[in-house]
CSV table of C-alpha atoms and ligand atoms in Angstrom, one decimal:
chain,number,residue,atom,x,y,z
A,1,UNK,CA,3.3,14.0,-8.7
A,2,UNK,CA,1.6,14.2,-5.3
A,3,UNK,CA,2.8,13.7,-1.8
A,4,UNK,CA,0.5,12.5,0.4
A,5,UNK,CA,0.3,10.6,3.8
A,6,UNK,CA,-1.5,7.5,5.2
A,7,UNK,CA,-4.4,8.3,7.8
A,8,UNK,CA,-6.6,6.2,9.4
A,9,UNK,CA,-9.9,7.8,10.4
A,10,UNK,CA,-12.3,7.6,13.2
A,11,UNK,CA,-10.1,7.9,15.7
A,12,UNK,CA,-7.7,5.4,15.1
A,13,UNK,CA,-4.6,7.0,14.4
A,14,UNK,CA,-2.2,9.2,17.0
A,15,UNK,CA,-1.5,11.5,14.0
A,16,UNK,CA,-4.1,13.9,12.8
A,17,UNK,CA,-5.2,15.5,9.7
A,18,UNK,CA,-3.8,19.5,11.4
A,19,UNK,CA,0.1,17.8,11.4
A,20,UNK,CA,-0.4,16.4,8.6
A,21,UNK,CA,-1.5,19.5,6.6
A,22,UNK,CA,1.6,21.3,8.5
A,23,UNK,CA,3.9,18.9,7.0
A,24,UNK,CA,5.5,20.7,4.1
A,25,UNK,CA,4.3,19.6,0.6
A,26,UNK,CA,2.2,16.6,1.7
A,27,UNK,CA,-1.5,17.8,0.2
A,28,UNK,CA,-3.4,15.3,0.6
A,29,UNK,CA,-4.3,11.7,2.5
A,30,UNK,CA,-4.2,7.8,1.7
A,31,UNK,CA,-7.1,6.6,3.8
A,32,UNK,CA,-9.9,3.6,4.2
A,33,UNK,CA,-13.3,3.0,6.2
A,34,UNK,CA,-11.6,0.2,8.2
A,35,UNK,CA,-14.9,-1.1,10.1
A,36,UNK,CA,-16.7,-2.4,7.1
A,37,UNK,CA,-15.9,-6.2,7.0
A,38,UNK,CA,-14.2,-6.9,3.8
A,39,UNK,CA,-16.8,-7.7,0.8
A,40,UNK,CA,-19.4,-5.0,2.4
A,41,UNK,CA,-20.3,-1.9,0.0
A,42,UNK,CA,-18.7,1.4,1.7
A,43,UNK,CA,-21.6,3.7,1.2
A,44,UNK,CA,-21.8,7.1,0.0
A,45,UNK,CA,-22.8,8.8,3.0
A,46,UNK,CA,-20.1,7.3,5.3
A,47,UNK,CA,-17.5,8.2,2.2
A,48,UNK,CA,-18.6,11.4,2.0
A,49,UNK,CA,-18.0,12.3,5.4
A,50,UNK,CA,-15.0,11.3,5.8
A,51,UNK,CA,-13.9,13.4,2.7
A,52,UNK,CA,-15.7,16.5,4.4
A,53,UNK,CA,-13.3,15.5,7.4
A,54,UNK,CA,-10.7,15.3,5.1
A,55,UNK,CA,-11.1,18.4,2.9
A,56,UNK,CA,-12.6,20.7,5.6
A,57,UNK,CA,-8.8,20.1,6.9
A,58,UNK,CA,-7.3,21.4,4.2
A,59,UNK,CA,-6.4,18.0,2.1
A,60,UNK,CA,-7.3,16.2,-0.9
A,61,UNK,CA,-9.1,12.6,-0.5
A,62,UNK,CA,-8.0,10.8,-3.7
A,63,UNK,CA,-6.4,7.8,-2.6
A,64,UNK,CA,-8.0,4.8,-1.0
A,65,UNK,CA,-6.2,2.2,0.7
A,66,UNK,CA,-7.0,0.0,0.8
A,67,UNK,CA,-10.8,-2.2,-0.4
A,68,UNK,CA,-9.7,-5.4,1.3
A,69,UNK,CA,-10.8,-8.2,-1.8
A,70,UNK,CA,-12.7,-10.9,-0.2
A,71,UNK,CA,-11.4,-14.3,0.5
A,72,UNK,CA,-14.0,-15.7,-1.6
A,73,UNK,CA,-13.4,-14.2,-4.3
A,74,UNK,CA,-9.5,-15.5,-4.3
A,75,UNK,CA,-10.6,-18.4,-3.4
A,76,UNK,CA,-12.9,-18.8,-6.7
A,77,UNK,CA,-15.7,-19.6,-5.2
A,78,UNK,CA,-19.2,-19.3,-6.8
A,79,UNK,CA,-20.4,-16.7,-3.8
A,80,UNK,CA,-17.8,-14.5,-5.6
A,81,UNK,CA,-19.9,-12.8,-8.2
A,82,UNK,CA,-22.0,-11.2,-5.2
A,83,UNK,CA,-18.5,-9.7,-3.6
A,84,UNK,CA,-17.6,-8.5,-7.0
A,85,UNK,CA,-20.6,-6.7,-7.5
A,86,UNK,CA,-20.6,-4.8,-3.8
A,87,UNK,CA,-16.8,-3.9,-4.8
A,88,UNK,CA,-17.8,-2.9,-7.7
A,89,UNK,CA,-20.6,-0.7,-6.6
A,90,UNK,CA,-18.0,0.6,-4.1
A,91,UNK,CA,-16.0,1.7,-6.7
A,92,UNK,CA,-18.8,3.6,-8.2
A,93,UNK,CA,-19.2,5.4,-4.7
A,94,UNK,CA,-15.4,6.2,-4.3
A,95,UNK,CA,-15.5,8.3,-7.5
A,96,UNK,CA,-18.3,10.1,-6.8
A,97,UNK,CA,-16.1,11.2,-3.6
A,98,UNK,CA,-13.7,12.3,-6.2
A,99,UNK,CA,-11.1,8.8,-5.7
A,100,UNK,CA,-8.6,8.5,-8.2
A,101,UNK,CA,-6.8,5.4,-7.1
A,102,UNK,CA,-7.7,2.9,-5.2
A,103,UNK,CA,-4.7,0.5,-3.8
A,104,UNK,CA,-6.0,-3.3,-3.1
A,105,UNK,CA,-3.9,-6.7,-2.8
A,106,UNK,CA,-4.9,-10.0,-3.6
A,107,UNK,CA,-2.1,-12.0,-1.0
A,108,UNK,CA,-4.0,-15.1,0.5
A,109,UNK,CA,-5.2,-15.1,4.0
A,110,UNK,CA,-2.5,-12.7,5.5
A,111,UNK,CA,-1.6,-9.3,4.0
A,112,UNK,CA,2.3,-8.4,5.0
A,113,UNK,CA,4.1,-10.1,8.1
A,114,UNK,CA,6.9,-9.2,10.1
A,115,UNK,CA,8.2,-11.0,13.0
A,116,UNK,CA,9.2,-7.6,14.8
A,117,UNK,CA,6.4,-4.5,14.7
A,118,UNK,CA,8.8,-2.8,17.2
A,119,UNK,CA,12.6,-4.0,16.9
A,120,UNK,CA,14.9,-2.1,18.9
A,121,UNK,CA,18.0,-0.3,17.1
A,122,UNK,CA,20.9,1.3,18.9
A,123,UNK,CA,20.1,4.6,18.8
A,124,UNK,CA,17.3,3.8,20.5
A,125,UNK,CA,14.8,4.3,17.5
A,126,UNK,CA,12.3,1.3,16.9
A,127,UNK,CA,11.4,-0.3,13.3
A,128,UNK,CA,9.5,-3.4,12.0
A,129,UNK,CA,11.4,-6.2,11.7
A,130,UNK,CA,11.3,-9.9,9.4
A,131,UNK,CA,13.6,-13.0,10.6
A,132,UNK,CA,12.6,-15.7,8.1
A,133,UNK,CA,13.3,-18.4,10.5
A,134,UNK,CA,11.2,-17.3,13.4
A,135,UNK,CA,8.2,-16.5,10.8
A,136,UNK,CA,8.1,-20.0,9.8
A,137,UNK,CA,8.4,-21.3,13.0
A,138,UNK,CA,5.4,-19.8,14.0
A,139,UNK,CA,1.6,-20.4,12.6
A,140,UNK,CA,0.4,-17.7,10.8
A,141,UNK,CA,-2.1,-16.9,14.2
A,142,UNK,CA,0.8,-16.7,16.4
A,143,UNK,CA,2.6,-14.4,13.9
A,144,UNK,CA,-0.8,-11.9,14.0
A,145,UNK,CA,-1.0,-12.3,18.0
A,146,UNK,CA,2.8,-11.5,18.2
A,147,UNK,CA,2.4,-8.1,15.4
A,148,UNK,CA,-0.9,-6.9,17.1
A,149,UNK,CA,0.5,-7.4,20.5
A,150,UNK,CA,2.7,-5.1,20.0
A,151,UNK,CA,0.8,-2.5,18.0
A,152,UNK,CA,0.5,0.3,21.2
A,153,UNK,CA,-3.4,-1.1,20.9
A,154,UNK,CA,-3.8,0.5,17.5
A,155,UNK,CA,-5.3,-1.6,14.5
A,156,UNK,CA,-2.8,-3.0,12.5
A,157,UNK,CA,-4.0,-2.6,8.8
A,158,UNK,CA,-4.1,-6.1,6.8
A,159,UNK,CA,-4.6,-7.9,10.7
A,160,UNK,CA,-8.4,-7.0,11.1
A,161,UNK,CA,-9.2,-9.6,13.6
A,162,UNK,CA,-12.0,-10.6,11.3
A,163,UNK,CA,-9.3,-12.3,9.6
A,164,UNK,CA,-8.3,-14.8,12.6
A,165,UNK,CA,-10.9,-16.8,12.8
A,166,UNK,CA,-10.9,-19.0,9.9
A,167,UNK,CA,-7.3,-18.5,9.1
A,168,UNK,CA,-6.1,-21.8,9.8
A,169,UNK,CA,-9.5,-23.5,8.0
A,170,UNK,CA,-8.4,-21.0,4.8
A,171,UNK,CA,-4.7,-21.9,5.2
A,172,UNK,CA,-5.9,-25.6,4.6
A,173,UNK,CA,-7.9,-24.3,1.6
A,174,UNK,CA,-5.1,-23.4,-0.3
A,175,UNK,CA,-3.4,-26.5,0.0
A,176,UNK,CA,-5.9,-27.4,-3.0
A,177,UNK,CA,-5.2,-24.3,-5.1
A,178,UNK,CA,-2.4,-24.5,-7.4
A,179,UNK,CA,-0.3,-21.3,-9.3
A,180,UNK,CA,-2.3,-21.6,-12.2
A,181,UNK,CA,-5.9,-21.7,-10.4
A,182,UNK,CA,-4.8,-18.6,-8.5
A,183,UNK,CA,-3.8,-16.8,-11.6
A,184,UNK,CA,-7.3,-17.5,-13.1
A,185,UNK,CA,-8.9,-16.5,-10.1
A,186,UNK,CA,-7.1,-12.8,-10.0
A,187,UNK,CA,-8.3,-12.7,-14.1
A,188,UNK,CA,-11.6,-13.4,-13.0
A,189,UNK,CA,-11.5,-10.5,-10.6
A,190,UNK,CA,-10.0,-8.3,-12.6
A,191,UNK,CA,-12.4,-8.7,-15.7
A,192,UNK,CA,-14.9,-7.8,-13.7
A,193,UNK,CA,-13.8,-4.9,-12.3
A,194,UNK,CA,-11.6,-3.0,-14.4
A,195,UNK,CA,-14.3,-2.5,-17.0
A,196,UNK,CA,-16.0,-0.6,-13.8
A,197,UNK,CA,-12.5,1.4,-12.8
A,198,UNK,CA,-12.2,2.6,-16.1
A,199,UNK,CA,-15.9,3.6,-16.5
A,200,UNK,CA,-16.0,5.0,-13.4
A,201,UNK,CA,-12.6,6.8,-13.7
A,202,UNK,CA,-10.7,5.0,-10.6
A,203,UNK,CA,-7.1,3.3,-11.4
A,204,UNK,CA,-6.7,0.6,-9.7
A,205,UNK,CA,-3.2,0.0,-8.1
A,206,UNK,CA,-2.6,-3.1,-6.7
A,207,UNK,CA,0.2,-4.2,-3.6
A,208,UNK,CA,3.0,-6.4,-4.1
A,209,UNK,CA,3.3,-9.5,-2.0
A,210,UNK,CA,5.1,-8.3,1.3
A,211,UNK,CA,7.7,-10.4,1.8
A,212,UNK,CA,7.7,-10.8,-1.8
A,213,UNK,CA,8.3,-15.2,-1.4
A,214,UNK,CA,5.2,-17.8,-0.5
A,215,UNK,CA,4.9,-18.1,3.3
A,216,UNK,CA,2.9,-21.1,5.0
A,217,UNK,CA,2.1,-22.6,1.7
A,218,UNK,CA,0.5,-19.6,0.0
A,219,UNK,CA,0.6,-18.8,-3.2
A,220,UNK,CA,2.4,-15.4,-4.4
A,221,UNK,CA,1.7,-13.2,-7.2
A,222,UNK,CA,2.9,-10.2,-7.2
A,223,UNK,CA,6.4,-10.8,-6.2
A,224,UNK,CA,8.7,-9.2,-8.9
A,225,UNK,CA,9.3,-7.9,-12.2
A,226,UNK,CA,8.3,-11.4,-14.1
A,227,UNK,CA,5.6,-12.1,-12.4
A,228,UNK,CA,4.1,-7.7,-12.5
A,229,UNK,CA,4.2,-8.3,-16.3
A,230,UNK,CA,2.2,-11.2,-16.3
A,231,UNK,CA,0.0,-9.6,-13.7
A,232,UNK,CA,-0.2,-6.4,-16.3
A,233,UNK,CA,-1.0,-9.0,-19.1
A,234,UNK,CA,-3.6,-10.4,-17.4
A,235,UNK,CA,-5.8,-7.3,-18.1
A,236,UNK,CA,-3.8,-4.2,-20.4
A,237,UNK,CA,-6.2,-1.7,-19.6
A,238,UNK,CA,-4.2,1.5,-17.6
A,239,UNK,CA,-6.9,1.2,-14.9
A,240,UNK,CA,-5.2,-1.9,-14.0
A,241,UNK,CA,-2.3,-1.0,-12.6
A,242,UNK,CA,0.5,-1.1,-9.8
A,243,UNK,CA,1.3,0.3,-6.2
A,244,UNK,CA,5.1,0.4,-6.4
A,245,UNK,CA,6.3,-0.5,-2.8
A,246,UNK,CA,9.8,-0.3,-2.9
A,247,UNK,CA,10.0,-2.2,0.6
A,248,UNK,CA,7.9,-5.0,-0.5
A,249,UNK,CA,9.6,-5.3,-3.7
A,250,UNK,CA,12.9,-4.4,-2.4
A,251,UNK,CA,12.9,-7.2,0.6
A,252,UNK,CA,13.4,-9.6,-2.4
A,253,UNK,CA,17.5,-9.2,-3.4
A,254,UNK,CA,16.8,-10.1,-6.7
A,255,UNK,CA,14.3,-6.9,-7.6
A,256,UNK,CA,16.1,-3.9,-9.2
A,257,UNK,CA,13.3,-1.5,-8.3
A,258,UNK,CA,14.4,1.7,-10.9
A,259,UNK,CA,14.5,-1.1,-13.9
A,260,UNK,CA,11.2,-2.5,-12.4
A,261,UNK,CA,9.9,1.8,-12.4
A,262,UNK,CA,11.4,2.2,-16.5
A,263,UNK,CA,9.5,-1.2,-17.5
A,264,UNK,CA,6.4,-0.4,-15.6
A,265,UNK,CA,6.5,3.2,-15.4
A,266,UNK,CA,2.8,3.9,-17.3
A,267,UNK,CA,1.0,1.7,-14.7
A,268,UNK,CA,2.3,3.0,-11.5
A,269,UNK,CA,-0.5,5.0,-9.8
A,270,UNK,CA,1.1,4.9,-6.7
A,271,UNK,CA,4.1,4.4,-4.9
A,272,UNK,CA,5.0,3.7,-1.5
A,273,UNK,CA,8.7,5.0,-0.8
A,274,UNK,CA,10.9,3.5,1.9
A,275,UNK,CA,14.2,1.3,3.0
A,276,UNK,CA,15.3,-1.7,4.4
A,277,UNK,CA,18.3,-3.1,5.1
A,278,UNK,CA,19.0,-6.4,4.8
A,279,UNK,CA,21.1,-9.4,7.4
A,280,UNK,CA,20.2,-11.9,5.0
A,281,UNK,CA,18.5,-12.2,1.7
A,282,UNK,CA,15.5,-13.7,3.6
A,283,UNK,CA,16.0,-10.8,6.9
A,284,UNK,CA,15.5,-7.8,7.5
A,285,UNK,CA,14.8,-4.2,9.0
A,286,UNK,CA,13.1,-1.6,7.8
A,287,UNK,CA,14.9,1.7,8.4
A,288,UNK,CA,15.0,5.7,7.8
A,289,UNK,CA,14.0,6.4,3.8
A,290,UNK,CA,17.6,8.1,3.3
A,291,UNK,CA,19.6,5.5,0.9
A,292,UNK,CA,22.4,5.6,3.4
A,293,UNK,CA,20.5,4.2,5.8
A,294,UNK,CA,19.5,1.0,3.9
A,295,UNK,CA,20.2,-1.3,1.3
A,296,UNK,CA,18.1,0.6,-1.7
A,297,UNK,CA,19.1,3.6,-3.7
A,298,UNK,CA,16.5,6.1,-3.4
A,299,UNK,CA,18.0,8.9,-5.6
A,300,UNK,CA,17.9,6.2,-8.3
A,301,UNK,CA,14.7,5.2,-7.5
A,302,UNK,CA,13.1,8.7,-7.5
A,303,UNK,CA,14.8,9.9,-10.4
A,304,UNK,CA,13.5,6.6,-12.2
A,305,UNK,CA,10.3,8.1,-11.4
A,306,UNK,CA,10.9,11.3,-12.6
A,307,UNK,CA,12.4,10.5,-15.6
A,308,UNK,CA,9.4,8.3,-16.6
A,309,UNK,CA,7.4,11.3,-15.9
A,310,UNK,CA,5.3,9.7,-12.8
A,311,UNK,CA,2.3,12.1,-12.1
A,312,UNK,CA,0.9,9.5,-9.8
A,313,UNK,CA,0.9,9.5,-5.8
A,314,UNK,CA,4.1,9.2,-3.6
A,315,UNK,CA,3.7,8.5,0.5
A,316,UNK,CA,6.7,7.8,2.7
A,317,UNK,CA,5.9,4.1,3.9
A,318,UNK,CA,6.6,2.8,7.2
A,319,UNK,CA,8.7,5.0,9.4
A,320,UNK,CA,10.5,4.4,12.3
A,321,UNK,CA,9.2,5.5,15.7
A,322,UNK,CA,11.2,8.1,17.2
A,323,UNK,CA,11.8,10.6,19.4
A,324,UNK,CA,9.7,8.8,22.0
A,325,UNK,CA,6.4,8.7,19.6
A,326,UNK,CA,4.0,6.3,20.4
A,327,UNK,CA,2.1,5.4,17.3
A,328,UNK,CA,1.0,2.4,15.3
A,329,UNK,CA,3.7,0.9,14.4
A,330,UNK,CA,5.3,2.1,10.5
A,331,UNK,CA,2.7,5.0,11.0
A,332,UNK,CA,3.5,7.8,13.2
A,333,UNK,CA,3.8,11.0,12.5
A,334,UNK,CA,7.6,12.1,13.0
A,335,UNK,CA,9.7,9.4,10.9
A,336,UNK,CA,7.4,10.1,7.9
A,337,UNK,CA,7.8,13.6,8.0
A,338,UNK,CA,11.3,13.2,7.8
A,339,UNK,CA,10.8,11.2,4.8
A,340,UNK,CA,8.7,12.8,2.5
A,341,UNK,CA,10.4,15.8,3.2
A,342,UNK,CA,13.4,13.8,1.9
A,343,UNK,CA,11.8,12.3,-0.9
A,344,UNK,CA,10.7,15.7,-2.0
A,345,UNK,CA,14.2,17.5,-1.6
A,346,UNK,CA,15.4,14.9,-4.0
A,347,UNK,CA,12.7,15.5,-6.4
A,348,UNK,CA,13.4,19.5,-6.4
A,349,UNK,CA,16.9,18.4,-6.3
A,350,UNK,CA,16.3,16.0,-9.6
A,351,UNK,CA,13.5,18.8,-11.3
A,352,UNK,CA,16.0,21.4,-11.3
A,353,UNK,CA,18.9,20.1,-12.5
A,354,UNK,CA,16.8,18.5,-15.5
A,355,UNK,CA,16.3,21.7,-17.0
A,356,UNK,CA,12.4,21.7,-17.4
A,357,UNK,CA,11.4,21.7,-13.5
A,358,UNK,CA,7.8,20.6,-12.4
A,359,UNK,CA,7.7,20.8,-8.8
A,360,UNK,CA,7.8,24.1,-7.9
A,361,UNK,CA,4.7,24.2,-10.3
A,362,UNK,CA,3.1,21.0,-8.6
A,363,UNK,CA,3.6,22.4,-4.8
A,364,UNK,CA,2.4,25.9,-5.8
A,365,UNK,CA,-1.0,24.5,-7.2
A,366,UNK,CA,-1.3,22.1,-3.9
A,367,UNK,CA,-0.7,25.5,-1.8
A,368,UNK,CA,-3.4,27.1,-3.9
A,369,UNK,CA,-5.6,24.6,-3.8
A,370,UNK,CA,-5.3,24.6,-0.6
A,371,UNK,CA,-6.4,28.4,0.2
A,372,UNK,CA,-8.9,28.7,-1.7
A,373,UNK,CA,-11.2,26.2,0.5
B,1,LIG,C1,1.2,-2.2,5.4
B,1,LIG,C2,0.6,-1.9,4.1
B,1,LIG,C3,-0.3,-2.9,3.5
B,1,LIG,C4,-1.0,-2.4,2.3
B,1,LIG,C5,-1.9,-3.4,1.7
B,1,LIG,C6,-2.5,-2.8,0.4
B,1,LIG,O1,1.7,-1.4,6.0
B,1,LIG,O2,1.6,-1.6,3.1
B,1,LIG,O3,-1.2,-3.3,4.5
B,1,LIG,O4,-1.8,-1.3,2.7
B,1,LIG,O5,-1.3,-4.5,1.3
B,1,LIG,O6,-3.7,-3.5,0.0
């Protein structure tokens, strides 16, 4: 298992690589080249770069999230094949960065939505926030305006303003796609590409649907445990596999995230850790990873992952913003800290009383590795 932390290059993110290497047991970052437009090949130089950047800070680049998929190519339409080939060639370029996992979604039009990117809790803290009435009273561009209106004037990732401009036209082109077309056109994707992730050594993980239930019409696909193994039938090869977000997942009452981790367990590459707590099965907050600050269990969902023996990547999702941080929002610096450091006392905590522990050899090879550049 590795710990590792989002990061958003080229200047667009208050946290830098130096905290984040200072941040105990973390050894490496989940990162992206946000300015290409989605269905554009990331090219080697610009990728190898940023891993310089990344390495000649003292951290490991093997996780990429996320390659946006191309509305096109959900959508089916015959200009696909040409965004499946540049993703595909992208791939090739991420492995020869040394990626190991690349984390993509395939939600229609939007990516996740929240009504709140800054809700205000009593103690002052802030945290993003979903009120299922007020999301569906709003159209899906006054939702973005609202989310990157309050995003202290960072990007928000999955609300590129590339995306606003034909929402409502795309929104209207769903109308005519049904379940079953959707499903096809993920297959299609996937055919294509997996054959290219497994030759080129890259497992792909993809995102649940955040909230995990069809807003504004949209289809859904990734929404819980039946539909993830119909997703993983689509395509059985282990380079098709899953991002485990236990808020995504988690904002849906009805998922039981360590049964979802034991039926799943050999195709999560990646996992996003953090908690929410719930007013209503369709609201909620996001809040502090610790279990007793939300609704999920996250001993039980760690040691799910440990007992399944996940050798994959762990980052603390979304954190809240504290301590007067200003940050984007879910992504500063402070809250996260908190939480992997968490995450990781409960996997020492799990490892040692198992008998046959693995972390202290895990963290001691990340601290090596580390020195010796
Ligand atoms: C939000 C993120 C998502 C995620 C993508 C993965 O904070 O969890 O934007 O990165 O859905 O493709």
């Amino acid at each position: 298992m590795k710990m590792i932390l989002r990061w958003f290059p080229k200047g667009d993110d208050s946290v830098t690589l130096e905290q984040i290497r200072q941040t105990p047991g973390v050894s490496g970052v989940a990162t992206c080249l946000p300015h290409i437009p989605v269905g554009m090949v990331w090219e080697l130089d610009e990728l190898r770069a940023l891993r310089r950047e990344i390495n000649d800070a003292g951290l490991e680049m093997e996780v990429i999230e996320s390659v946006n998929v191309h509305e096109d190519i959900k959508k089916g339409l015959p200009s696909r094949d040409k965004y499946i080939q540049n993703y595909i060639e992208t791939i090739k370029h991420l492995s020869a960065v040394g990626v190991k996992c690349l984390c993509y979604n395939f939600m229609p039009v939007v990516d996740w939505v929240r009504s709140d990117v800054a809700h205000r809790l009593p103690d002052g803290s802030s945290v993003m926030a979903y009120r299922h009435e007020k999301v569906l009273s709003m159209d899906p561009k006054r939702v973005a305006d609202a989310m990157v209106g309050k995003s202290m004037g960072f990007s928000l990732p999955g609300w590129e303003p590339e995306r606003f401009a034909g929402m409502a036209a795309d929104i209207e082109f769903y109308r005519g796609v049904t379940a079953k077309d959707y499903w096809e056109n993920m297959r299609y994707f996937l055919e294509a590409v997996v054959p290219a992730a497994e030759r080129y050594d890259v497992k792909m993980a993809i995102h649940p649907d955040d909230p995990p239930w069809s807003l504004f019409g949209l289809p859904k696909l990734v929404d819980g445990a039946d539909n993830i193994r119909a997703f993983l039938a689509l395509c059985e090869s282990p380079y098709s596999g899953l991002t485990l977000c236990t808020g995504s997942l988690g904002a849906g009452v009805h998922n039981d995230i360590p049964a979802i981790i034991h039926e799943f367990a050999p195709r999560i590459h990646f996992t996003h850790l953090r908690n929410l707590k719930h007013l209503s099965d369709r609201d909620f907050d996001e809040s502090a990873h610790l279990s007793a600050c939300g609704d999920l269990d996250m001993f039980a969902i760690v040691k799910a992952l440990y007992d399944r023996g996940f050798d994959g990547y762990i980052r603390p999702d979304h954190g809240r913003m504290i301590w007067g941080e200003k940050a984007r929002p879910g992504y500063g610096l402070y809250d996260r800290a908190l939480g992997a450091n968490y995450l990781l006392g409960l996997w020492e905590a799990i490892d040692k009383m198992s008998g046959r522990p693995w972390v202290s050899r895990d963290l001691s090879l990340a601290a090596a590795g580390r020195q010796s550049r």
